[in-house]
Amino acid sequence: MSEPRKILVTSALPYANGSIHLGHMLEYIQTDMWVRFQKHRGNQCIYVCADDAHGSAIMLRAEKEGITPEQLIANVQAEHSADFADFLVNFDNFHSTHSSENRELSSLIYTRLRDAGHIATRSVTQYFDPEKKMFLADRFIKGTCPKCGTEDQYGDNCEKCGATYAPTDLKDPKSAISGATPVLKDSKHFFFDLPAFDAMLKSWTRSGTLQDAVANKLSEWLDSGLQQWDISRDAPYFGFEIPGEPGKYFYVWLDAPIGYMASFKNLCDRTPGLEFDAFWSKDSAAELYHFIGKDIVNFHALFWPAMLEGSGFRKPSGINVHGYLTVNGQKMSKSRGTFIKARTYLEHLSPEYLRYYYAAKLGRGVDDLDLNLEDFVQKVNSDLIGKVVNIASRCAGFIHKGNAGVLVAGNAAPELTEAFLAAAPSIAEAYEARDFARAMREIMALADRANAWIADKAPWSLAKQEGKQQEVQSICALGINLFRQLVIFLKPVLPNLATDAEQFLNVAPLNWNDHLTLLSDHSLNPFQALMTRIDPAKVEAMTNASKEDLTASATDTGTAQGNGELSKDPLSPEIDFDAFAAIDLRVALIEKAEHVEGADKLLRLTLNIGDEQRNVFSGIKSAYPNPAELEGRLTMMIANLKPRKMRFGISEGMVMAAGPGGEEIYLLSPDSGAKPGQRIK
């Protein structure tokens, strides 16, 4: 038998500025299932994480709440920890980036990079809030769009016309924090020389550490040329001061991934025999895997390995990237009650229902996963209750009644037990590859075979016949053994079910290799219901509660945006009919929709309007994080809008959308039967 593997696993750090929701849980649940599988197989697999606790947003929220940043992040960490624990996410350590270990390691990595010549400095001109005495990030500046004149737009992009610009282009700029008029001010910034690692990154990203789709995307960035990365922020800032540079702080994304190392070091300091260098040194033989969402690939697969390489530490063995979560085929929505917090879910439903549903839908690619609530109810009830638990509930009563709860010796169907045994390597391979959906399909196929065999033998009918009691016991004993095999295979996904099953089976905690044996002449404990069916009313109550959460938050923040009330935005100036009639509104087919590199809010749409194609940039990214879902859809566009030269290219029109903004933006669509290029009058 091969030596146990040494594996360190992390999930992306949740930001300590809000609650965990079901979109977040997609990542932590899949990571936890993979870690549990490795431990189930006897490998040393350590799972660490931490709250991402630095940055201006946390500093400002704490100020607004009248508490210190330290109090805020402690409160949020307690909430996050409880949510993860109740979803059965079993971290070996859950720490914080605001820790002595992270300060020490961030300083060490920075000084090594600096001493190796990988840190540069230069003056940067930024807006400065004279009242708050702080430099302003783009999102903290508002003003009038220089293109269309819409007021109250952010410092990098207009949500109304889609224009992008520098903050200095805004008309009448104001600080979103104090309302003061900002002034331009120079400041020395520190830059990490990312281009120096171009050759290493081109090789490393193609070394099998990433899914092909991710490597292909990274190659686009690499081919377009890397830029030096600004790693500093000016005081006031909640974070770590740069060594030897008073008033200069590490940008949150510098110390956030180092938080993985810090959390592990914190664990090492408390665990005899666990050595930090055995996992992080350049020559480490251990494996290191990060699980992340596709929105933060550049930080983890470009900046992070370059930082590690430049500071003398090992790079990850693999970065496992997943897509976003949609609910009922659409982006999570507060108004529809599908923006569901982890705690709201837990108040209505078992965590194992969601763990199983995620497992049943998760492949190893980066496709988005849809939580269809109707399918969720049907699949959990059908698979877990109707197939797996059903085997134990069918057989246990006959064993207790007919043989005092003792499983008889023997094997009533060797061909069936052989099929279960033969399936184990393929199921293990699927788990290892993170193809949880394939593993669940293969496990449920075995459950179907077991149920079909029991139904064919019909012990409930045999029990009524004279002289058939031994046959009934043989059938039911094998049924219980097959149930036990299924529990072994499902244990990484359903740890609570496994614990309850182990108690019923009267066995020690099951490990993977236990599938090689059968229980014989073995006493069972009394059977109790292991899992109950999902009541659809509870799902409805959960979505209703999510809407109620929204209403409460809207009241607390003094805004009605997003809860069904009309916005209070002032009307634009009137135009006459001739001006309106001059608008050429056309039906457009969205042939391609894609993210715009370097733009926070824009999508690039390739539109077919009958006799020509148009390229349009639209500020709808927040509502459509998976732009591919727009492809093939008809929408409406203003076709005679003068083309605008933007930083990312020429925009040749404007698509029509409605909604209060943010996640609640909806592209307008014509009635069915409309054709691309058709004019709307």
XYZ file of C-alpha atoms in Angstrom:
681
model
C 0.000 0.000 0.000
C 1.302 3.469 -0.901
C 2.305 5.993 1.750
C -0.424 8.452 2.833
C -0.263 11.735 0.956
C 0.440 15.046 2.723
C -2.016 17.638 1.434
C -2.781 21.238 2.422
C -6.066 22.677 1.128
C -7.553 26.186 1.254
C -10.721 27.938 0.160
C -10.836 31.610 -0.806
C -11.084 33.867 2.234
C -14.575 35.271 2.904
C -14.543 39.048 3.321
C -15.234 40.122 6.888
C -17.777 42.712 5.809
C -20.980 40.711 5.415
C -22.854 37.450 5.831
C -22.199 34.146 4.094
C -24.792 33.240 1.439
C -25.466 30.106 -0.615
C -23.228 31.338 -3.430
C -20.308 31.411 -1.003
C -21.252 27.994 0.368
C -20.800 26.420 -3.066
C -17.051 26.821 -2.646
C -16.696 25.781 0.976
C -18.955 22.734 0.624
C -17.105 21.375 -2.403
C -13.738 21.949 -0.740
C -14.928 20.251 2.427
C -16.207 17.222 0.473
C -12.840 16.827 -1.253
C -10.947 17.157 2.029
C -13.232 14.673 3.777
C -12.689 12.221 0.920
C -8.910 12.482 1.315
C -9.149 11.908 5.066
C -11.632 9.060 4.428
C -8.906 7.414 2.312
C -6.314 7.752 5.069
C -4.348 10.703 3.706
C -3.072 13.563 5.850
C -5.228 16.379 4.504
C -5.322 19.729 6.312
C -7.965 22.346 5.514
C -7.315 25.951 6.558
C -9.078 29.209 5.875
C -9.491 32.671 7.419
C -11.579 35.802 7.262
C -10.196 38.449 4.897
C -10.236 41.271 7.415
C -8.462 44.292 5.893
C -9.299 47.218 3.640
C -11.071 50.570 3.489
C -14.549 49.014 3.345
C -14.108 47.391 6.759
C -12.613 50.546 8.252
C -15.540 52.650 7.021
C -18.227 50.173 8.066
C -16.785 49.961 11.568
C -16.751 53.753 11.769
C -20.386 53.872 10.644
C -21.383 51.334 13.311
C -19.454 53.176 16.007
C -17.119 50.284 16.795
C -13.468 49.536 16.115
C -12.460 47.508 13.044
C -11.193 44.839 15.446
C -14.647 44.578 17.046
C -16.313 44.397 13.639
C -14.120 41.589 12.317
C -14.461 39.650 15.588
C -18.258 39.862 15.337
C -18.246 38.790 11.696
C -15.797 35.955 12.352
C -18.098 34.545 15.035
C -21.017 34.651 12.567
C -18.997 33.093 9.740
C -17.616 30.351 11.987
C -21.098 29.373 13.172
C -22.443 29.255 9.602
C -19.579 27.079 8.382
C -19.830 24.717 11.350
C -23.575 24.281 10.907
C -23.064 23.516 7.205
C -20.616 20.808 8.348
C -17.601 22.541 6.788
C -14.836 21.079 8.920
C -11.851 23.438 8.862
C -8.750 22.301 10.698
C -8.201 26.001 11.355
C -10.253 29.118 10.630
C -8.170 32.200 11.366
C -8.040 35.893 10.371
C -5.761 37.900 8.103
C -5.559 40.444 10.924
C -3.168 38.273 12.923
C 0.398 38.325 14.166
C 1.255 35.390 11.890
C 0.013 37.223 8.820
C 1.801 40.431 9.760
C 5.046 38.495 10.165
C 4.729 36.551 6.904
C 3.552 39.546 4.867
C 6.552 41.542 6.048
C 8.887 38.617 5.311
C 7.582 38.119 1.767
C 7.656 41.858 1.036
C 11.198 42.333 2.287
C 12.427 39.313 0.308
C 10.784 40.721 -2.833
C 12.208 44.179 -2.126
C 15.723 42.892 -1.479
C 15.577 40.844 -4.694
C 14.730 43.984 -6.687
C 11.085 43.138 -7.348
C 9.577 46.246 -5.695
C 9.468 49.623 -7.454
C 8.142 53.016 -6.335
C 6.667 55.932 -8.222
C 4.368 58.886 -7.641
C 0.646 58.414 -8.302
C -1.906 61.225 -8.600
C -5.256 60.427 -6.951
C -8.304 62.180 -5.589
C -8.012 63.024 -1.896
C -10.880 63.732 0.513
C -9.854 66.888 2.433
C -12.398 66.239 5.201
C -11.674 62.531 5.801
C -7.977 63.107 5.090
C -7.784 59.999 2.908
C -7.151 59.029 -0.696
C -10.238 57.752 -2.481
C -10.566 54.536 -4.447
C -12.710 54.834 -7.598
C -15.746 53.341 -5.833
C -15.599 56.086 -3.211
C -15.920 58.901 -5.753
C -19.213 60.006 -7.314
C -20.083 62.725 -9.788
C -21.736 63.551 -13.082
C -20.950 61.316 -16.062
C -18.784 63.245 -18.540
C -20.488 61.485 -21.458
C -24.245 61.581 -20.795
C -24.551 63.994 -17.872
C -26.159 61.510 -15.469
C -25.548 62.486 -11.872
C -24.436 60.292 -8.957
C -22.185 57.961 -10.986
C -19.115 56.144 -9.680
C -15.565 57.160 -10.469
C -14.840 54.623 -13.203
C -18.084 53.830 -15.017
C -21.537 55.241 -15.754
C -24.349 52.826 -14.960
C -26.709 54.666 -17.300
C -24.775 54.972 -20.555
C -22.025 52.415 -19.909
C -19.176 54.850 -20.468
C -15.870 54.184 -18.711
C -13.480 56.934 -17.706
C -10.870 57.996 -15.204
C -12.137 59.487 -11.914
C -10.565 62.775 -12.949
C -12.971 62.920 -15.929
C -16.059 63.129 -13.677
C -17.887 66.434 -13.541
C -18.549 67.852 -10.060
C -16.788 64.963 -8.259
C -17.742 64.338 -4.655
C -16.442 61.978 -2.009
C -18.977 59.211 -1.469
C -17.765 59.070 2.133
C -18.018 62.673 3.305
C -19.621 64.539 0.399
C -16.627 66.853 0.198
C -15.151 67.952 -3.126
C -11.957 65.927 -3.548
C -8.657 67.432 -4.577
C -5.863 65.887 -6.621
C -2.820 64.926 -4.631
C 0.383 63.008 -5.342
C 1.553 60.080 -3.261
C 4.388 57.562 -3.441
C 3.108 54.047 -4.229
C 4.846 50.687 -4.155
C 4.615 48.261 -7.083
C 5.350 44.561 -7.416
C 7.271 43.860 -10.639
C 4.915 41.209 -12.013
C 6.326 41.364 -15.588
C 9.633 39.972 -14.275
C 7.842 36.633 -13.762
C 6.281 36.455 -17.229
C 8.280 33.421 -18.435
C 7.707 31.482 -15.216
C 3.963 32.190 -15.297
C 3.595 31.168 -18.940
C 5.205 27.832 -18.093
C 3.501 27.292 -14.730
C -0.033 28.073 -15.929
C 0.388 25.395 -18.637
C 1.869 22.780 -16.277
C -1.432 21.075 -15.371
C -2.052 23.174 -12.272
C -5.206 24.705 -13.799
C -8.231 23.610 -15.771
C -7.698 24.126 -19.505
C -10.355 26.852 -19.728
C -8.655 28.811 -16.961
C -5.205 28.385 -18.478
C -6.558 29.601 -21.816
C -8.007 32.725 -20.213
C -4.765 33.453 -18.394
C -2.816 33.104 -21.632
C -4.852 35.996 -23.055
C -3.719 38.213 -20.168
C -0.145 36.977 -20.418
C -0.009 37.538 -24.177
C -1.336 41.089 -23.806
C 1.527 41.941 -21.435
C 1.637 42.073 -17.640
C 1.762 45.359 -15.751
C 3.384 46.256 -12.456
C 0.911 45.748 -9.593
C 0.190 48.522 -7.084
C 0.514 46.869 -3.653
C 0.270 49.947 -1.390
C -2.417 52.165 0.080
C -2.099 55.361 2.098
C -3.224 55.973 5.661
C -5.853 55.912 7.006
C -6.250 52.244 6.093
C -7.086 49.134 8.112
C -4.265 46.711 7.449
C -0.536 46.200 7.956
C 1.944 49.025 7.634
C 4.710 48.381 5.104
C 8.021 47.818 6.943
C 10.060 50.999 7.113
C 7.389 53.081 5.362
C 5.266 55.028 7.894
C 1.756 55.794 6.654
C 1.978 53.233 3.831
C -0.062 50.027 4.075
C -0.188 46.752 2.188
C -3.124 46.617 -0.225
C -5.606 44.016 1.019
C -4.895 41.670 -1.911
C -1.216 41.536 -0.969
C -1.762 40.049 2.472
C -5.008 38.139 1.766
C -3.449 35.067 0.078
C -0.608 35.149 2.581
C -3.459 34.539 5.028
C -3.450 30.909 3.839
C 0.108 30.556 5.082
C -0.672 32.453 8.272
C -3.643 30.270 9.160
C -1.519 27.168 8.629
C 1.324 28.618 10.700
C -1.135 29.353 13.499
C -2.196 25.702 13.361
C 1.419 24.502 13.326
C 2.250 26.582 16.393
C -0.541 24.777 18.265
C 0.043 21.261 16.879
C 3.094 19.225 17.936
C 4.827 17.585 14.991
C 3.189 19.746 12.310
C 5.973 21.631 10.508
C 5.336 24.788 8.469
C 8.337 24.288 6.196
C 7.266 20.741 5.327
C 4.359 22.263 3.380
C 5.642 25.684 2.257
C 9.381 25.363 1.589
C 10.657 25.450 -1.992
C 11.534 21.737 -1.915
C 8.348 20.584 -0.142
C 7.006 17.190 -1.264
C 3.548 17.993 0.130
C 0.629 18.916 -2.122
C -1.023 22.346 -1.973
C -4.438 23.094 -3.492
C -6.526 26.271 -3.581
C -10.278 26.215 -4.291
C -11.495 29.559 -5.666
C -14.190 31.215 -7.776
C -13.478 32.259 -11.342
C -13.724 35.971 -10.468
C -10.405 35.967 -8.562
C -8.282 33.853 -10.902
C -5.832 36.653 -11.732
C -4.901 37.165 -8.078
C -4.383 33.444 -7.419
C -2.855 32.278 -10.692
C -0.711 35.290 -11.614
C 0.071 37.561 -8.647
C 0.204 34.842 -5.980
C 2.585 32.344 -7.669
C 4.829 35.230 -8.711
C 4.966 36.478 -5.102
C 5.785 32.973 -3.869
C 8.447 32.433 -6.524
C 10.080 35.779 -5.838
C 10.153 35.263 -2.068
C 11.509 31.700 -2.074
C 8.369 29.718 -1.215
C 6.750 26.838 -3.097
C 3.880 27.357 -5.567
C 0.500 25.579 -5.490
C 0.167 22.059 -6.905
C -3.194 23.046 -8.318
C -5.806 25.794 -8.317
C -9.336 24.438 -8.627
C -11.659 27.046 -10.114
C -15.460 26.921 -10.024
C -18.251 29.014 -11.524
C -20.976 31.102 -9.958
C -24.233 29.968 -8.374
C -27.533 30.836 -10.013
C -30.939 30.105 -8.498
C -33.821 29.011 -10.709
C -31.739 29.836 -13.773
C -31.040 33.441 -12.804
C -28.572 35.449 -10.768
C -29.377 35.395 -7.066
C -32.025 38.063 -6.473
C -33.044 39.832 -3.311
C -36.416 40.849 -4.709
C -37.239 37.257 -5.684
C -36.055 35.868 -2.361
C -33.302 33.802 -3.989
C -30.413 35.758 -2.458
C -30.379 33.327 0.456
C -28.068 33.724 3.424
C -26.527 30.603 4.907
C -28.271 31.212 8.235
C -31.664 31.728 6.579
C -31.278 28.375 4.812
C -30.261 26.634 8.044
C -33.329 27.957 9.842
C -35.529 25.996 7.416
C -33.625 23.049 5.949
C -30.937 20.459 6.703
C -27.436 21.366 5.493
C -27.032 17.877 4.029
C -29.797 18.477 1.493
C -27.759 21.300 -0.047
C -24.461 19.430 0.280
C -25.914 16.541 -1.707
C -27.518 18.755 -4.344
C -24.280 20.665 -4.902
C -22.398 17.366 -5.165
C -24.909 16.028 -7.675
C -24.411 19.086 -9.903
C -20.685 19.821 -9.535
C -18.368 18.788 -12.340
C -14.674 19.599 -12.486
C -15.072 22.532 -14.885
C -15.797 26.213 -14.351
C -19.424 26.190 -15.481
C -21.967 27.951 -13.287
C -24.169 25.760 -11.090
C -27.920 26.328 -10.987
C -29.841 25.681 -7.779
C -33.278 24.977 -9.197
C -35.421 24.864 -6.080
C -38.070 22.562 -7.551
C -35.425 20.137 -8.821
C -33.645 20.433 -5.463
C -36.717 19.122 -3.615
C -37.346 16.342 -6.126
C -33.739 15.135 -6.330
C -33.066 15.054 -2.592
C -36.347 13.279 -1.881
C -35.855 10.802 -4.719
C -32.180 9.979 -4.211
C -31.495 10.243 -0.495
C -34.830 9.226 0.956
C -36.330 7.180 -1.881
C -33.151 5.274 -2.723
C -30.475 5.286 -0.005
C -32.339 5.558 3.304
C -35.155 3.448 1.870
C -32.911 0.371 1.812
C -32.241 0.526 5.555
C -35.847 1.328 6.468
C -37.099 -1.579 4.311
C -34.804 -4.160 5.870
C -34.194 -3.149 9.499
C -37.651 -4.069 10.799
C -37.478 -7.662 9.527
C -34.057 -8.150 11.151
C -35.181 -6.805 14.525
C -38.465 -8.679 14.459
C -37.239 -11.966 13.006
C -33.700 -12.296 14.378
C -33.403 -9.957 17.387
C -31.507 -7.359 15.325
C -28.651 -9.677 14.314
C -27.409 -9.842 10.725
C -27.079 -13.474 9.607
C -23.891 -14.728 7.928
C -23.760 -15.316 4.203
C -24.090 -13.431 0.921
C -27.442 -13.756 -0.831
C -26.280 -12.118 -4.067
C -22.509 -12.368 -4.720
C -22.887 -10.775 -8.156
C -24.416 -7.675 -6.541
C -21.738 -7.291 -3.873
C -19.116 -7.774 -6.564
C -20.691 -4.942 -8.588
C -20.471 -2.629 -5.557
C -16.842 -3.635 -5.004
C -15.974 -3.117 -8.663
C -17.530 0.369 -8.697
C -15.421 1.695 -5.803
C -12.270 2.625 -7.791
C -14.275 4.623 -10.324
C -16.163 6.463 -7.566
C -12.865 7.240 -5.830
C -11.392 8.477 -9.101
C -14.372 10.824 -9.594
C -13.996 12.224 -6.071
C -10.271 12.745 -6.600
C -10.920 14.613 -9.867
C -13.560 16.775 -8.113
C -16.157 15.345 -10.501
C -18.667 15.010 -7.706
C -21.602 14.765 -10.119
C -20.143 11.620 -11.675
C -19.494 10.113 -8.253
C -23.103 10.752 -7.199
C -24.453 9.254 -10.456
C -22.433 6.086 -9.948
C -23.443 5.802 -6.290
C -27.129 6.268 -7.107
C -26.869 3.667 -9.884
C -25.713 1.214 -7.216
C -28.609 2.272 -4.970
C -31.010 1.616 -7.851
C -29.577 -1.887 -8.309
C -29.876 -2.634 -4.597
C -33.485 -1.422 -4.460
C -34.407 -3.358 -7.597
C -32.911 -6.563 -6.151
C -34.757 -6.125 -2.839
C -38.008 -5.376 -4.677
C -37.543 -8.492 -6.791
C -36.933 -10.670 -3.716
C -39.852 -8.970 -1.857
C -38.990 -9.991 1.718
C -42.293 -8.466 2.892
C -44.109 -11.117 0.895
C -41.785 -13.956 1.902
C -42.215 -13.031 5.581
C -45.848 -14.096 5.321
C -44.924 -17.583 4.068
C -44.091 -20.618 6.167
C -40.452 -21.697 6.072
C -39.153 -18.532 4.395
C -37.774 -16.768 7.459
C -34.148 -17.699 6.800
C -34.437 -16.374 3.254
C -35.948 -13.137 4.570
C -33.029 -12.715 6.958
C -30.461 -13.387 4.215
C -32.085 -10.842 1.893
C -32.355 -8.177 4.561
C -28.835 -8.793 5.912
C -27.432 -8.160 2.451
C -29.698 -5.127 2.081
C -28.203 -3.629 5.237
C -24.692 -4.391 3.992
C -25.407 -2.699 0.676
C -26.777 0.295 2.577
C -23.540 0.354 4.568
C -21.524 0.386 1.325
C -23.529 3.339 0.039
C -22.963 5.229 3.302
C -19.215 4.641 2.977
C -19.251 6.091 -0.537
C -21.429 9.057 0.501
C -19.676 9.898 3.777
C -17.600 12.826 2.381
C -20.844 14.476 1.239
C -23.189 13.462 4.074
C -21.180 13.261 7.321
C -24.234 13.529 9.588
C -26.068 10.754 7.766
C -22.915 8.651 8.081
C -22.700 9.288 11.836
C -26.353 8.349 12.345
C -25.935 5.266 10.136
C -22.843 4.198 12.080
C -24.872 4.373 15.282
C -27.656 2.255 13.743
C -25.141 -0.213 12.280
C -23.354 -0.376 15.639
C -19.924 0.153 14.062
C -16.920 2.402 14.577
C -16.582 5.416 12.243
C -16.399 4.053 8.720
C -13.425 4.652 6.435
C -13.108 4.066 2.703
C -11.472 0.639 2.947
C -14.383 -0.696 5.000
C -16.209 -1.182 1.691
C -13.988 -4.241 1.153
C -15.790 -6.192 3.907
C -19.351 -7.172 4.869
C -20.904 -7.323 8.327
C -21.720 -10.875 9.429
C -23.277 -12.240 12.659
C -23.460 -8.614 13.754
C -25.969 -6.914 16.075
C -27.696 -3.727 14.937
C -29.059 -0.984 17.134
C -32.740 -0.054 16.850
C -33.529 1.757 13.609
C -34.617 5.369 13.707
C -35.477 7.588 10.761
C -32.197 8.739 9.240
C -33.527 11.512 7.016
C -36.927 13.035 6.237
C -38.299 14.271 2.945
C -38.073 17.967 2.086
C -41.416 19.679 2.476
C -41.750 22.197 -0.403
C -43.466 24.537 2.051
C -40.144 24.895 3.881
C -38.414 25.994 0.683
C -41.133 28.565 0.124
C -40.786 29.750 3.714
C -37.035 30.117 3.184
C -37.447 32.311 0.094
C -40.124 34.359 1.843
C -37.795 34.848 4.791
C -35.088 36.022 2.398
C -37.477 38.667 1.077
C -38.238 39.689 4.650
C -34.496 39.989 5.321
C -34.292 42.363 2.356
C -37.175 44.481 3.623
C -35.513 44.751 7.013
C -32.177 45.746 5.519
C -33.853 48.301 3.264
C -35.513 49.880 6.296
C -32.244 49.892 8.204
C -30.326 51.627 5.428
C -33.043 54.128 4.566
C -33.531 53.004 0.976
C -36.337 51.192 -0.801
C -34.277 50.255 -3.832
C -34.794 46.622 -4.775
C -37.773 45.804 -2.553
C -40.492 46.542 -5.063
C -40.981 50.268 -4.457
C -40.323 52.848 -7.131
C -36.963 54.576 -6.915
C -36.917 58.204 -5.894
C -34.581 59.320 -8.693
C -35.548 62.725 -10.149
C -36.902 62.810 -13.702
C -34.542 63.813 -16.490
C -35.236 67.054 -18.431
C -38.136 66.835 -20.890
C -37.523 66.327 -24.621
C -39.919 67.109 -27.460
C -41.580 64.502 -29.702
C -39.265 65.139 -32.641
C -36.247 64.321 -30.500
C -37.877 61.114 -29.307
C -38.945 60.136 -32.860
C -35.337 60.453 -34.013
C -34.350 57.447 -31.858
C -33.845 54.368 -34.089
C -34.846 51.483 -31.811
C -34.023 48.066 -33.306
C -34.348 44.389 -32.389
C -30.852 42.942 -31.848
C -29.674 39.344 -31.527
C -26.917 38.895 -28.951
C -24.436 36.695 -30.814
C -21.673 36.952 -28.236
C -21.387 38.314 -24.697
C -18.132 38.439 -22.750
C -16.342 40.093 -19.862
C -14.145 43.118 -20.573
C -10.699 42.708 -19.103
C -9.940 45.540 -16.701
C -13.561 46.761 -16.464
C -15.514 46.185 -13.260
C -18.986 46.793 -14.683
C -18.879 46.305 -18.461
C -19.807 43.466 -20.793
C -18.889 43.460 -24.484
C -21.890 42.482 -26.628
C -21.678 41.496 -30.300
C -25.107 42.328 -31.730
C -26.709 41.275 -35.017
C -29.210 43.872 -36.290
C -30.063 42.147 -39.527
C -27.668 43.480 -42.131
C -24.706 44.264 -39.880
C -22.957 43.491 -36.617
C -22.446 46.031 -33.860
C -20.032 46.071 -30.938
C -21.628 47.528 -27.790
C -20.220 47.950 -24.293
C -22.896 47.803 -21.586
C -22.635 48.363 -17.831
C -24.710 45.286 -16.889
C -21.986 42.969 -15.583
C -23.342 43.075 -12.019
C -26.620 41.522 -13.178
C -25.130 39.017 -15.609
C -21.908 37.572 -14.110
C -22.155 34.681 -16.579
C -22.462 36.622 -19.855
C -22.748 33.474 -21.969
C -26.341 33.103 -20.749
C -27.234 36.165 -22.857
C -26.043 34.630 -26.117
C -28.857 33.820 -28.533
C -31.246 36.218 -26.817
C -33.101 39.078 -28.513
C -32.948 42.529 -26.998
C -33.548 46.119 -28.061
C -30.888 48.661 -28.923
C -30.618 52.291 -29.948
C -28.996 51.871 -33.340
C -28.405 55.501 -34.312
C -26.466 56.544 -31.231
C -23.181 58.166 -32.191
C -20.303 55.678 -31.650
C -18.235 56.371 -28.528
C -14.516 55.757 -28.258
C -13.867 54.027 -24.949
C -10.748 52.735 -23.254
C -11.697 49.196 -24.337
C -12.766 49.961 -27.935
C -15.591 51.616 -29.880
C -19.176 51.203 -28.619
C -21.624 51.345 -31.526
C -24.985 51.788 -29.833
C -26.802 51.158 -26.574
C -28.909 48.227 -25.376
C -32.088 48.877 -23.401
C -32.382 47.726 -19.794
C -34.466 48.544 -16.735
C -34.167 48.136 -12.995
C -32.869 49.913 -9.902
C -29.267 48.939 -10.607
C -26.662 46.570 -9.220
C -27.893 42.992 -9.377
C -31.392 44.148 -10.367
C -30.856 45.077 -14.025
C -32.954 43.410 -16.722
C -32.293 43.617 -20.443
C -35.478 44.487 -22.310
C -36.675 41.907 -24.838
C -39.176 42.274 -27.703
C -42.228 40.069 -28.040
C -41.805 36.623 -29.577
C -41.661 36.630 -33.370
C -39.421 39.681 -33.597
C -36.519 39.520 -36.058
C -32.995 40.961 -35.761
C -32.848 44.385 -37.405
C -36.600 44.962 -37.166
C -37.363 48.580 -36.248
C -39.539 49.174 -33.181
C -42.042 52.011 -33.616
